[in-house]
Amino acid sequence: MRISKKALVIGILFVVIICFIVSYAELVITYIQIGFLQLPPAVIGVFFFLVVASRLLKKLTHRFRLTQQELMMIYCMMLIASMISSRGMMEKLIPALVAVNYYANEPNGWDKLFFPHIKSWLAPFDPTKKPRQSIVIGFYEHLDPNEPIPFGPWVRPLLVWGVLILLIFFGFLCLASILRRQWVDNEKLTFPLVQLPLEFVRDEETGGFFKNRLMWLGFGLPTLIFTLNGLHGIYPSVPWLRLQHNLNQFFTERPFSAMYYTPAFISFAAVGFFYLLPTQLLFSLWAFFIFTRLQDILAAAFGMRVSGMPLYPTRLYIGYQVAGAYLVLVVYFIYVSGSHLKQVLKRVFTQEAIDDTGELLPYRVAFWGLIISFLLSVLWCYYSGLTLWFAFFELLIYIGFVAVVMARSTAEGGLLMTETSFRPIDLYVMVAQKASLGASSLTFLSFFDAIFTRDQRGLILTGFLDGLKIADGVKMKRRSLLVFFFVAIILALVCSATIHLWLPYRHGANYMYSYVYRGNPLWAFSDHAPALEGFSTEVGWRRLTFFIIGIIFTAFLAFMRTLYWWWPFHPLGYALSASWTMIVFWFPVFLAWLVKYPLMRYGGVRLYLRIRPFFLGMIFGEFSMAVIWTLISWIFRVPAPFFPWP
C-alpha cells in the first residue's frame, strides 16, 4: 500500500484550512452554510483552486505536480474535514455540552430535572452546582479580549465523547467496506456527488471539461443570478431574482391550508445533481413529497386531529409511515444484497469465497470491527447513563437503519443533505411511556439526540462511500485511503474542536448562528423535559397504525419494483418524502425531471451525455459563488446573498 507523503502533507494543510473556513463562515458570517452538505461548496471551491494550482506548477516543474490519485486523496481528506467541522459533528457536539446549563432557569427547572443525572465527565461544567456557570456564560456572552480561553475544563468531556465518536466512525468505516462491492460493482449506483470532482481531475487527460462551452454556459447562469442578488443586498437598486417562494400563501382555504410548510427553493446546483439521476427515481422523489401534502389535505377534510412529529418538520402520521419505510428498506437492501452478504460471511468464517484484498478493509476485519465497535459504543452509552437494552436499540436504529438509508439517499438519490424524520425514541413511544426509561436515560438521550440522531446532515458514512467510489474513478488502491481517512478524522476533530471553542469565547455564541447554539440543543432537552416532570406521552393506536401502514406500503413498492422493471414508484422516494431534505429540494427535483424526462424520451442517452456538462457547470457555478461571496462578506463586512439550501 503506497502512501504519497506529498499528498498527505498537503492534505493536512488543507484540512486545517477547510476547518477554519467552514467554521467561521457558518458560525460567524452565518449567511451561507458552505460545509454541511454532503458535497460541501467549500470543498469544491478549495479543490478547484488546488487543481488549477497543480496544473500551473506542472508547467514550471514536474516536481510539484500532483497526480489524479494524489488530488483525490486530498479531496477525500477535505470532504471528511468539512463534515466533521460542520453539522457532521462539532456544530452539534460543542453546543450540546453547555446549552442545558446556560438555559436552565427557575421557570423550566432544568437544573433539578437534568443536572443530577449528568455524569461529571460528560460536560465541561459542574452538574452539582448552579446553572449559568462562568465557563458557560463566557461561551455564550464572550470573554473580554484579554481573558484566556478556558480550554482546560473542556479537555476531559471532549476526550470522553471523542471515544464514542471514534467508535461510531470506525463502525461506519467497516460498514462502508462491506457495502462498497454491492453498491458500486453489483448494483452500479451512480454516486452523483462524486462526478464533479472527478471531472476536475480527469480534465487534464481529456481536456474536455474546462474547455466545454456548455459547461461555462451552465456556470454562467448561477454566477449571474448570485452576483445580481449579492449586489442587490448591498445596493437595493440592482435587480435581483427571488430564489425562495412559500407556496402556502396560495392555499388559504380549508382543507388546503392544512398543508405543512411547502416552499419552492430554486437551486441551480441541486437541479444539476438531480439531472444525473434516473427519471424513475426523480419522479418518485417529487411525487411522494406531493403525496405527503395530499395526506395533509385529506386529514383536514375528514376532521382528523393533526399533530406534528416531535423535532421534525412533518406531521406525526407521516413521520411514522417514514419510520416503517426505513425498516422495510433495510430489509429490502439485505434481500437484494443476499448473495454478496453470503460471500462476505463465508470470507469472515472461512478462507473461501470472494477475494477482499482490494477492499478498504478485509471483510473479516470489517465484520468484527463493526460488531466490536457497536458493542463498545453500547457499553459507553450504558456507563454514561443509558439503560443497557435501550443503548443497544438506540445504536442499532441509528447505525443499522437510519445511517444506511441516508447513505443510500446520496449514493442512489444524489441528495445534497442527509436528513431523516424520526429518532429511535419515537419508535419506543409507540408502545411505552417515555418516562418509563428513567431520568438518567432521558438525560443522556437529550445529549445523544442533539449530537447524533436528530440532525443527520454531514453524515460521515456517505463521505467514506464517496471516497471509495472516487478511488475506482481514478484507479486508486482503496486501502491507501485508510491512512488519509484516519489522519483527516483525528486532525479535523482536534482542529475543529479548538476553533469551535475559540470562536464562541471570542465572539459570543449568542451573536452567532442561532440554530447551532440555541435551536438544536434546546429542542433535544425541551423534548424530554415533560417526561422528567411526570407528564405522560400518548401511547395508543395512532403511532403504531401509521408505522404499520408505512411497512405495508413500502413492502408493496419494493415488491412491485422487484417484479416489474417499468414500475415508476421507488420506495426510497417514499422513505425520504417527509424529510427537511425534500422540503428544500423537491422543486429542483421536479425541475430536473421536467427537463430530463422528455430529453431521454426523444433524445436518448446521446443527448443526455451531450448536455450533461451544462448541468455540471450549474453545480460548479453555484458552489463557486457560495465560496466567493463568503470571502467577500468576510473581507468587506457586507451581507451575502441567500443560497437555496438552508
C-alpha angles and dihedrals in degrees: 000000000000117000120199106223090193092056091045094053093046090045091054090052093050093046088060091046093049092048091054097042094048095043096046095043096047100038105033107023090033095176094100125036099207102163112045099071118098086244100037117211089218091060093047092049095048092041091054089052089051093050092050092046091050092052092048092049090049089064090055100041137345089221093083096038116125119213124224089258093051092048092052092047088056090046091054090051091051091047092054091044093052093051093048095046092048133040092323091080128320099054087059103033103052098046093044091061095058108023095084091056096046096046097041110112142153097274096052096033093209092151088064096038101045112013097071090057099046112105110232093237095056100069138034093232127074108257091199091065136066128289125268096038119186095257089056097042090053089051095053101032099033129240128260111270092251095049116100118239109252098234093154100077090048096057099078099045092044092050091048094048088042089065091058092043092053092046092053093043090051089050089053090049090053091046091051090052091054096044099044101083094046096047099037106031105024105033093024095214111195100232092206094189094068097051099083098051089045090054089053094059097035091056092079090064100035098031088206110106103059092037095050112112093205090056091054091045089055090045091052097054098066090033090060094044096048092043090055093043092049093049090047089059089056099033109027092198091070111097118246143183121237110230098186127060127176106219093190089079089071093055107061101142127082131289092018092054088066091074113120119242107309115181129170111221117189108214117168091194092053092050088051093053094044091051085069093060128091113266092237091059092044091053092048093050097055096032094055090047088056087046090061090054091049088054089054090052094047092047090054092044092056094043095247116170105251123206132167129250107255111262094351133097098243142074120277094241091055095043091057092047087056091050089055090047092055091054093052093043093057090048088049092050090051090049093050090045093046097115093047094046091050089054090049092052091048089053091049096051100029138020092249133098130036127011111247100181090109096052126100090249129010108261092243091055092043094049098047091037090057092048095045095044089049094050093045089050089052091052091047091055091045094054089046093059109278122124109256098237093045091048087058091048094045095052094041092056093042099046102025101041116012097040093045094051091045090052090049090051090062099036094049104013100041091221114171092211131048108211132149134197104228145036128220090256089061089063092049094054090059088078108017144031114269090226090063089077090067134238095279093054094046091049091052091045089056088062095040094048092050093047104036122002110039104056113033099181113128093026104180095212088074090053091055093049093046089051091054091049089049090052089060091047094059097031093248125157105256094215090060087069091067095080092044092049092048095048092044093051096048095042094044092050093051097039097044093044089055092048093045089056096042095051099054094042089052101036102023121245090239088067096045135073105327098205091060099045102031112010107052101036095040093050091055095051093039091054094057098037096083091056090052089051090056101258113144124232123225112266112180147100099302101076095037093046094054091043089056091045088055091051094049096044094047091047088053092050092048092047093051092046090052092046101043125036091201094056103128100202117084116200090221089065090056093048092052097040098101099042128112085242092067093041086060099036108031092097096050087048089053092048091049091050091047089056101037101044097064090035092058093040096053105019103033129202093319093062091042091056092043093056095038094094090060091060093043086052091055089055092048092046098050094045092046091052090050091057094042094050091047089057093044091050092048097046101039099029093233128138118268122224121260114269114207101237106079 
